[in-house]
Short mmCIF file of C-alpha atoms and ligand atoms in Angstrom, two decimals:
data_model
loop_
_atom_site.label_atom_id
_atom_site.label_comp_id
_atom_site.label_asym_id
_atom_site.label_seq_id
_atom_site.Cartn_x
_atom_site.Cartn_y
_atom_site.Cartn_z
CA MET L 1 93.43 77.34 131.98
CA PRO L 2 91.48 77.78 128.92
CA GLU L 3 92.78 80.61 126.67
CA ALA L 4 89.64 82.97 127.09
CA LEU L 5 90.18 82.78 131.00
CA ARG L 6 93.64 84.08 130.75
CA GLN L 7 92.14 87.38 129.41
CA LEU L 8 91.40 89.94 131.95
CA HIS L 9 88.06 91.05 130.70
CA TRP L 10 86.66 87.50 130.85
CA GLN L 11 88.01 87.09 134.43
CA ILE L 12 86.36 90.25 135.31
CA ALA L 13 82.98 89.39 133.54
CA ILE L 14 82.99 86.13 135.51
CA ALA L 15 83.64 87.76 138.73
CA LEU L 16 80.82 89.97 137.92
CA LEU L 17 78.43 87.01 137.62
CA PHE L 18 79.51 85.37 140.76
CA ALA L 19 79.27 88.71 142.58
CA VAL L 20 75.55 88.97 141.67
CA ALA L 21 74.88 85.52 142.84
CA ALA L 22 76.85 85.78 145.96
CA GLY L 23 75.40 89.22 146.89
CA ALA L 24 71.91 87.80 146.50
CA LEU L 25 72.51 84.69 148.43
CA LEU L 26 74.58 86.11 151.27
CA ALA L 27 72.74 89.51 151.69
CA ASP L 28 71.97 88.58 155.44
CA SER L 29 75.56 87.60 156.33
CA ALA L 30 77.38 90.52 158.15
CA ALA L 31 80.71 88.70 157.96
CA PHE L 32 80.26 88.38 154.21
CA ILE L 33 79.38 92.02 153.91
CA SER L 34 82.30 93.13 155.92
CA VAL L 35 84.93 91.02 154.08
CA VAL L 36 83.84 92.43 150.53
CA ASP L 37 83.56 95.79 152.00
CA PHE L 38 87.28 95.65 152.95
CA LEU L 39 88.30 93.92 149.67
CA GLY L 40 86.46 96.50 147.62
CA GLN L 41 87.80 99.39 149.54
CA LEU L 42 91.39 97.95 149.02
CA PHE L 43 90.85 97.76 145.19
CA LEU L 44 89.28 101.18 145.15
CA ASN L 45 92.11 102.65 147.07
CA GLY L 46 94.63 101.17 144.80
CA LEU L 47 92.98 102.67 141.88
CA ARG L 48 92.43 106.01 143.68
CA MET L 49 96.05 106.15 144.71
CA LEU L 50 97.06 106.42 140.95
CA ILE L 51 94.63 109.09 139.89
CA VAL L 52 96.69 112.20 140.79
CA PRO L 53 100.21 110.98 139.68
CA LEU L 54 98.62 109.53 136.52
CA ILE L 55 96.76 112.82 135.61
CA ILE L 56 100.01 114.69 136.18
CA THR L 57 102.49 112.29 134.31
CA SER L 58 100.20 111.66 131.47
CA MET L 59 99.21 115.47 130.87
CA MET L 60 102.97 116.39 131.19
CA GLN L 61 104.33 113.80 128.81
CA ALA L 62 101.47 114.48 126.40
CA MET L 63 102.28 118.24 126.26
CA LEU L 64 106.00 117.54 125.95
CA ASN L 65 105.49 115.20 123.22
CA LEU L 66 102.92 117.03 121.00
CA PRO L 67 104.64 118.05 117.70
CA ALA L 68 104.01 121.73 117.89
CA ALA L 69 102.31 124.26 120.13
CA SER L 70 99.54 124.61 117.61
CA SER L 71 98.50 121.08 118.22
CA VAL L 72 97.49 121.82 121.88
CA GLY L 73 94.88 124.07 120.40
CA ARG L 74 93.72 121.64 117.76
CA LEU L 75 93.50 118.82 120.09
CA GLY L 76 91.52 120.83 122.49
CA GLY L 77 89.21 122.04 119.97
CA ARG L 78 88.70 118.59 118.64
CA LEU L 79 87.90 117.38 122.22
CA VAL L 80 85.44 120.21 122.88
CA GLY L 81 83.79 119.30 119.62
CA TRP L 82 83.51 115.69 120.64
CA ILE L 83 82.15 116.41 124.08
CA THR L 84 79.52 118.77 122.62
CA LEU L 85 78.32 116.25 119.86
CA SER L 86 78.38 112.93 122.00
CA THR L 87 76.87 114.64 125.04
CA LEU L 88 74.09 116.43 123.08
CA LEU L 89 73.14 113.18 121.35
CA ALA L 90 73.23 111.20 124.70
CA VAL L 91 70.80 113.91 126.11
CA LEU L 92 68.41 113.80 123.23
CA VAL L 93 68.29 109.89 123.50
CA GLY L 94 67.29 110.37 127.07
CA LEU L 95 64.72 112.98 126.28
CA LEU L 96 63.17 110.86 123.49
CA LEU L 97 62.98 107.63 125.68
CA VAL L 98 61.36 109.47 128.71
CA ASN L 99 58.94 111.25 126.64
CA THR L 100 57.94 108.11 124.75
CA ILE L 101 57.74 105.83 127.73
CA GLU L 102 56.70 108.19 130.38
CA PRO L 103 57.89 106.15 133.27
CA GLY L 104 56.49 108.89 135.66
CA VAL L 105 52.91 108.20 134.79
CA VAL L 106 51.22 105.09 135.92
CA ASP L 107 47.80 104.15 134.78
CA GLY L 108 47.47 107.77 133.59
CA LYS L 109 48.23 109.27 136.96
CA PRO L 110 51.46 110.81 138.20
CA ALA L 111 53.61 108.16 140.03
CA GLY L 112 54.76 110.58 142.86
CA GLU L 113 52.22 109.48 145.50
CA ALA L 114 52.78 105.74 144.89
CA LEU L 115 56.39 106.18 145.21
CA GLY L 116 56.44 108.23 148.37
CA LEU L 117 59.81 110.28 149.43
CA ASP L 118 62.88 108.74 150.74
CA ALA L 119 63.85 110.07 154.12
CA GLU L 120 67.45 109.71 153.26
CA THR L 121 67.35 112.53 150.79
CA ASP L 122 68.93 115.10 152.99
CA THR L 123 71.74 112.73 154.02
CA VAL L 124 72.68 111.79 150.60
CA MET L 125 72.59 115.39 149.30
CA ALA L 126 74.91 116.54 152.05
CA ARG L 127 77.17 113.42 151.19
CA VAL L 128 77.50 114.15 147.43
CA GLN L 129 77.50 118.09 147.81
CA ASP L 130 81.29 117.95 148.53
CA ALA L 131 81.80 115.62 145.44
CA GLY L 132 81.64 118.44 142.92
CA THR L 133 78.87 120.88 141.90
CA GLY L 134 76.81 121.34 138.89
CA ASP L 135 77.16 125.10 139.16
CA ILE L 136 78.72 126.65 136.30
CA ALA L 137 80.65 129.60 137.98
CA GLY L 138 82.07 126.92 140.37
CA ILE L 139 83.51 124.86 137.36
CA PHE L 140 85.83 128.05 136.49
CA LEU L 141 86.90 128.51 140.07
CA ARG L 142 87.97 124.92 140.43
CA MET L 143 89.91 125.47 137.13
CA LEU L 144 92.38 127.69 139.24
CA PRO L 145 92.69 126.33 142.59
CA PRO L 146 94.56 128.62 144.98
CA ASN L 147 96.59 125.71 146.39
CA ILE L 148 97.65 123.05 143.87
CA VAL L 149 98.61 120.58 146.83
CA GLU L 150 95.28 121.16 148.49
CA ALA L 151 93.61 120.55 145.15
CA ALA L 152 95.50 117.25 144.69
CA ALA L 153 94.73 116.15 148.35
CA GLU L 154 91.11 116.63 147.54
CA SER L 155 91.31 115.11 144.24
CA GLN L 156 89.87 118.28 142.39
CA MET L 157 90.99 116.86 138.99
CA LEU L 158 90.19 120.07 136.96
CA GLY L 159 92.54 122.26 138.91
CA ILE L 160 95.39 119.40 138.60
CA ILE L 161 94.65 119.16 134.94
CA VAL L 162 94.99 122.94 134.32
CA PHE L 163 98.05 123.21 136.27
CA SER L 164 99.76 120.24 134.43
CA LEU L 165 98.73 121.62 131.11
CA LEU L 166 100.45 125.04 131.88
CA PHE L 167 103.52 123.43 133.32
CA GLY L 168 103.82 120.98 130.38
CA PHE L 169 103.21 123.90 127.89
CA PHE L 170 106.01 125.91 129.23
CA ALA L 171 108.39 123.05 129.74
CA SER L 172 107.90 122.21 126.11
CA ARG L 173 109.13 125.62 125.28
CA LEU L 174 112.31 125.50 127.28
CA GLU L 175 115.80 125.43 125.35
CA ALA L 176 116.55 121.88 124.14
CA PRO L 177 118.72 120.50 127.03
CA LEU L 178 116.19 121.46 129.69
CA ARG L 179 113.21 120.35 127.59
CA ASP L 180 114.78 117.06 126.66
CA ALA L 181 115.55 116.28 130.27
CA GLN L 182 111.94 117.00 131.26
CA THR L 183 110.55 114.96 128.50
CA ARG L 184 112.58 111.80 129.44
CA PHE L 185 111.79 112.25 133.12
CA TRP L 186 107.91 112.78 132.60
CA GLN L 187 107.83 109.83 130.07
CA GLY L 188 109.63 107.52 132.50
CA ALA L 189 107.36 108.57 135.28
CA TYR L 190 104.27 107.97 133.07
CA GLU L 191 105.40 104.51 131.97
CA THR L 192 106.12 103.67 135.62
CA MET L 193 102.46 104.73 136.61
CA LEU L 194 101.17 102.53 133.85
CA ARG L 195 103.10 99.58 135.14
CA ILE L 196 101.64 99.99 138.71
CA THR L 197 98.22 100.23 136.94
CA GLY L 198 98.92 96.82 135.36
CA LEU L 199 99.76 95.48 138.72
CA ILE L 200 96.49 96.78 140.42
CA MET L 201 94.37 95.55 137.41
CA ARG L 202 95.56 91.89 138.10
CA PHE L 203 93.54 92.13 141.21
CA ALA L 204 90.63 93.53 139.39
CA PRO L 205 88.48 90.30 139.38
CA ILE L 206 88.72 90.11 143.21
CA GLY L 207 88.06 93.91 143.39
CA VAL L 208 85.04 93.70 141.03
CA PHE L 209 83.65 90.73 142.99
CA ALA L 210 83.86 92.61 146.13
CA LEU L 211 82.35 95.84 145.06
CA VAL L 212 79.42 94.36 143.03
CA SER L 213 78.45 91.74 145.61
CA GLU L 214 78.30 94.37 148.37
CA THR L 215 76.08 96.53 146.22
CA VAL L 216 73.80 93.74 145.23
CA ALA L 217 73.64 92.64 148.98
CA LYS L 218 72.97 96.05 150.22
CA THR L 219 70.56 97.18 147.49
CA GLY L 220 68.45 94.15 147.03
CA TRP L 221 65.77 93.90 144.42
CA GLN L 222 62.64 95.06 146.32
CA ALA L 223 63.81 98.58 145.76
CA PHE L 224 63.14 98.27 142.14
CA GLY L 225 59.45 97.62 142.31
CA PRO L 226 57.85 100.97 141.92
CA LEU L 227 60.69 102.42 139.94
CA LEU L 228 60.99 99.59 137.53
CA MET L 229 59.74 101.55 134.50
CA PHE L 230 62.16 104.49 135.18
CA PHE L 231 64.98 102.02 135.74
CA LEU L 232 64.36 100.21 132.40
CA CYS L 233 63.88 103.50 130.50
CA VAL L 234 67.33 104.76 131.62
CA ALA L 235 68.87 101.38 131.10
CA ALA L 236 67.45 101.20 127.49
CA ALA L 237 68.58 104.90 126.72
CA LEU L 238 72.10 104.16 128.07
CA LEU L 239 72.39 100.82 126.07
CA LEU L 240 71.00 102.85 122.98
CA HIS L 241 73.73 105.46 123.33
CA LEU L 242 76.51 102.72 124.07
CA LEU L 243 75.46 100.21 121.46
CA LEU L 244 74.07 102.38 118.49
CA VAL L 245 75.02 106.12 118.79
CA LEU L 246 78.57 105.92 119.77
CA PRO L 247 79.32 102.96 117.44
CA VAL L 248 77.89 104.85 114.44
CA LEU L 249 79.98 108.04 115.36
CA LEU L 250 83.15 105.80 115.95
CA LYS L 251 82.47 104.19 112.36
CA LEU L 252 81.81 107.57 110.62
CA LEU L 253 84.50 109.71 112.22
CA ALA L 254 87.33 107.11 112.76
CA GLY L 255 86.32 104.22 110.37
CA VAL L 256 86.67 101.89 113.55
CA SER L 257 84.26 99.08 114.24
CA GLY L 258 82.26 99.55 117.31
CA TRP L 259 82.22 95.90 118.27
CA GLN L 260 85.96 95.71 118.04
CA HIS L 261 86.41 98.84 120.21
CA LEU L 262 83.67 97.54 122.72
CA ARG L 263 85.55 94.38 123.15
CA ALA L 264 89.01 96.17 123.49
CA MET L 265 87.59 98.53 126.23
CA MET L 266 85.96 95.66 128.03
CA PRO L 267 88.31 95.87 131.17
CA ALA L 268 87.72 99.72 131.49
CA LEU L 269 83.80 99.34 131.02
CA LEU L 270 83.76 96.66 133.68
CA THR L 271 85.89 98.67 136.16
CA ALA L 272 83.57 101.67 135.60
CA PHE L 273 80.58 99.51 136.03
CA SER L 274 81.88 98.14 139.34
CA THR L 275 83.48 101.37 140.80
CA SER L 276 80.72 103.85 139.62
CA SER L 277 83.57 106.21 139.14
CA SER L 278 85.22 107.47 136.01
CA ALA L 279 87.97 109.08 138.11
CA ALA L 280 88.96 105.81 139.47
CA THR L 281 88.65 104.06 136.11
CA LEU L 282 91.10 106.54 134.45
CA PRO L 283 94.04 104.24 134.88
CA VAL L 284 92.38 101.44 133.22
CA SER L 285 91.02 103.52 130.30
CA ILE L 286 94.45 105.00 129.44
CA ASP L 287 95.88 101.57 129.70
CA CYS L 288 93.15 100.06 127.34
CA VAL L 289 93.21 102.99 124.80
CA GLN L 290 96.93 103.00 124.56
CA ARG L 291 97.80 99.33 124.59
CA ARG L 292 94.68 97.69 123.13
CA ALA L 293 93.61 100.36 120.67
CA GLY L 294 97.00 101.71 119.79
CA VAL L 295 96.30 105.38 120.45
CA SER L 296 99.51 107.35 121.06
CA PRO L 297 100.55 108.23 124.58
CA SER L 298 100.44 111.83 123.78
CA THR L 299 96.72 111.84 122.42
CA ALA L 300 95.67 109.27 125.18
CA GLY L 301 97.31 111.23 127.82
CA PHE L 302 95.83 114.55 126.74
CA VAL L 303 92.19 113.33 125.94
CA LEU L 304 91.40 110.71 128.76
CA PRO L 305 92.17 112.84 131.93
CA LEU L 306 90.22 115.61 130.43
CA GLY L 307 87.42 113.30 129.12
CA ALA L 308 87.13 111.50 132.57
CA THR L 309 86.62 114.95 134.22
CA ILE L 310 84.42 116.95 131.86
CA ASN L 311 83.01 114.55 129.25
CA MET L 312 80.03 112.47 130.82
CA ASN L 313 77.67 111.16 128.21
CA GLY L 314 75.76 108.85 130.52
CA THR L 315 75.73 111.36 133.30
CA ALA L 316 74.03 113.97 130.98
CA LEU L 317 71.51 111.46 129.75
CA TYR L 318 70.66 110.41 133.27
CA GLU L 319 70.33 113.98 134.41
CA CYS L 320 67.83 114.91 131.76
CA ALA L 321 65.77 111.49 132.10
CA ALA L 322 65.76 112.01 135.92
CA ALA L 323 64.67 115.52 135.72
CA LEU L 324 61.81 114.77 133.27
CA PHE L 325 60.75 111.76 135.27
CA ILE L 326 60.53 113.75 138.51
CA ALA L 327 58.44 116.26 136.64
CA GLN L 328 56.04 113.49 135.32
CA ALA L 329 55.92 111.89 138.80
CA TYR L 330 54.66 115.22 140.26
CA GLY L 331 52.15 115.60 137.46
CA LEU L 332 53.74 118.34 135.73
CA ASP L 333 53.77 118.54 131.88
CA LEU L 334 56.88 120.48 130.99
CA SER L 335 56.58 122.74 128.09
CA LEU L 336 58.87 122.47 125.11
CA SER L 337 60.99 125.50 126.16
CA MET L 338 61.13 123.96 129.70
CA GLN L 339 62.40 120.75 128.26
CA PHE L 340 64.93 122.76 126.21
CA LEU L 341 66.07 124.30 129.33
CA VAL L 342 66.60 120.86 130.86
CA VAL L 343 68.51 119.74 127.82
CA MET L 344 70.95 122.64 127.98
CA LEU L 345 71.28 122.42 131.86
CA ALA L 346 72.00 118.64 131.59
CA LEU L 347 74.64 119.36 128.92
CA LEU L 348 76.37 122.15 130.83
CA THR L 349 76.14 120.63 134.36
CA SER L 350 77.38 117.24 133.25
CA VAL L 351 80.83 118.97 132.71
CA GLY L 352 80.98 120.03 136.40
CA VAL L 353 80.01 116.64 137.84
CA ALA L 354 82.89 114.99 139.44
CA GLY L 355 83.84 111.45 138.37
CA VAL L 356 82.78 109.83 141.83
CA PRO L 357 79.84 107.88 142.77
CA SER L 358 76.40 109.48 142.88
CA ALA L 359 77.85 112.85 141.81
CA SER L 360 75.08 113.72 139.39
CA LEU L 361 72.54 113.93 142.21
CA VAL L 362 73.78 117.45 142.87
CA ALA L 363 73.31 118.26 139.26
CA ILE L 364 69.80 116.84 139.11
CA ALA L 365 69.13 118.99 142.24
CA VAL L 366 70.44 122.18 140.31
CA ILE L 367 68.13 121.31 137.15
CA LEU L 368 65.08 120.76 139.59
CA GLY L 369 65.63 124.20 141.07
CA ALA L 370 66.12 125.91 137.64
CA VAL L 371 62.69 124.49 136.40
CA GLY L 372 61.00 125.06 139.69
CA LEU L 373 60.50 121.61 140.90
CA PRO L 374 60.90 120.61 144.51
CA LEU L 375 64.41 119.35 145.34
CA GLU L 376 62.99 116.47 147.38
CA GLY L 377 62.26 115.04 144.01
CA VAL L 378 65.67 113.73 144.17
CA GLY L 379 64.58 111.41 146.83
CA LEU L 380 62.28 109.55 144.26
CA ILE L 381 65.20 108.25 142.40
CA LEU L 382 67.74 107.27 145.19
CA ALA L 383 66.47 103.54 145.52
CA VAL L 384 67.74 102.91 141.88
CA ASP L 385 70.49 105.45 141.71
CA ARG L 386 73.30 103.14 142.61
CA ILE L 387 72.78 100.57 139.81
CA LEU L 388 72.02 103.22 137.33
CA ASP L 389 75.31 104.93 138.53
CA MET L 390 77.08 101.91 137.54
CA MET L 391 75.72 101.83 134.14
CA ARG L 392 76.02 105.49 133.26
CA THR L 393 79.55 105.50 134.62
CA ALA L 394 80.37 102.82 132.15
CA VAL L 395 78.72 104.90 129.19
CA ASN L 396 80.79 107.90 130.55
CA VAL L 397 84.05 105.95 130.15
CA TYR L 398 83.12 104.42 126.79
CA GLY L 399 82.42 108.03 125.57
CA ASP L 400 85.85 109.06 126.48
CA THR L 401 87.73 106.12 124.81
CA CYS L 402 85.53 106.52 121.74
CA GLY L 403 86.69 110.17 121.72
CA ALA L 404 90.16 109.30 122.05
CA VAL L 405 90.16 106.90 119.01
CA ILE L 406 88.44 109.52 116.86
CA ILE L 407 90.73 112.45 117.81
CA ALA L 408 93.69 110.15 117.27
CA ARG L 409 92.35 109.40 113.84
CA GLY L 410 91.87 113.09 113.23
CA GLU L 411 95.56 113.48 114.38
CA GLY L 412 96.71 111.08 111.52
CA GLU L 413 97.25 108.13 113.82
CA ALA L 414 95.98 104.69 112.81
CA PRO L 415 94.22 103.13 116.00
CA TYR L 416 93.65 99.50 115.61
CA ARG L 417 95.97 99.00 112.80
CA ASN L 418 99.34 99.11 114.58
CA SER L 419 98.13 97.64 117.75
CA ALA L 420 97.49 94.12 119.20
CA PRO L 421 93.88 94.55 120.18
CA GLU L 422 93.67 91.65 122.72
CA ARG L 423 97.07 92.22 124.25
CA GLU L 424 96.77 92.11 128.03
CA THR L 425 97.36 94.71 130.54
CA ARG L 426 100.83 94.40 131.68
CA ALA L 427 102.34 94.70 135.09
N1 LIG P 1 79.51 108.11 138.87
C1 LIG P 1 79.66 108.91 137.61
C2 LIG P 1 81.05 108.85 137.30
O1 LIG P 1 82.04 108.82 137.93
C3 LIG P 1 79.25 110.43 137.94
C4 LIG P 1 77.59 110.39 138.12
O2 LIG P 1 76.97 110.50 137.02
O3 LIG P 1 77.29 110.37 139.16
O4 LIG P 1 81.22 108.98 136.02
#
């Protein structure tokens, strides 16, 4: 086998290309769809199975290995700084492009009528309603779940994170013999989880093929027609953030080349793209950041679970772009102060959006409500939401990995200097 094909990210990329071709050619074959549906679910289940134990073990070992209690506050402060900076820039990129391209205006007229509303709106909204909401008080309530087992069963990541942070923090303050026993236990459990991740990632090319070919077969291209400008506008904004804004920040704040980081994070980006879920991608991003970028387990274990839950660059950009597009399509010219409100709401609600497919639709509904637009506006964008979800999830995950490298640099680590960037995920 040629050397390049031994590398996981090439295998996944090739699977992706085959998936697009197979999805388009076999769109009418029910047998094909049921087989890829089964395989895709199997791969997703494998990743999802890891989420809860991985969050718990990574946060525990991170807290127990942090050098001093004060570093928890420092790391947390840096993470909040990174989330605010990168998300704000993402939203501004979205704002700029939608205002310049004006995808909601066709031949000088609002595109609303030409687009029509999708009857499925209610169904989709009901489905995603449970996935996590953009409402701000809800975020605080989810931080302290009344029942931790229930929170784990419902994959409420924020609650699990807060509980693990508390447990890890107090375990790290126990007397030496008790503390050391816990440190060794959680470190071993974490290492075990990473090895299971490695095993599941070996099946990533098959999983990615199945998930993407199913999406292509079910979505088709005809849906893009009237929404093409909106699709292209959001895709361009996401690419701009991914290929320009984040690499510049990476260079300025960590002295790391954006190209090198992009290549090293490919397995995580491709997994995010095919699963549309930052939560499901968490095992892969932890693996890439630790083994390929050389970030320490304590920094990666602290930053990435939190990042996957509350740092969503691509989602914030999309929320802002979608709300402005819907306003344009309804023929509304939003004032500067209204646009400011949209920016702030996109920034804040992206924190509460869960890392699962289509979760931002709820936050978009919250923004539409706040600026007085009809909620059915969400129906306008449903046809292209799935593909844009894949793209924004990749940007979400990339933003988390950039944050991990930058924060590691700030903590005096030397990412990429003491790692083997192309080293394979190991089982
Ligand atoms: N699918 C996204 C994620 O998991 C969330 C969203 O924007 O819908 O990161």
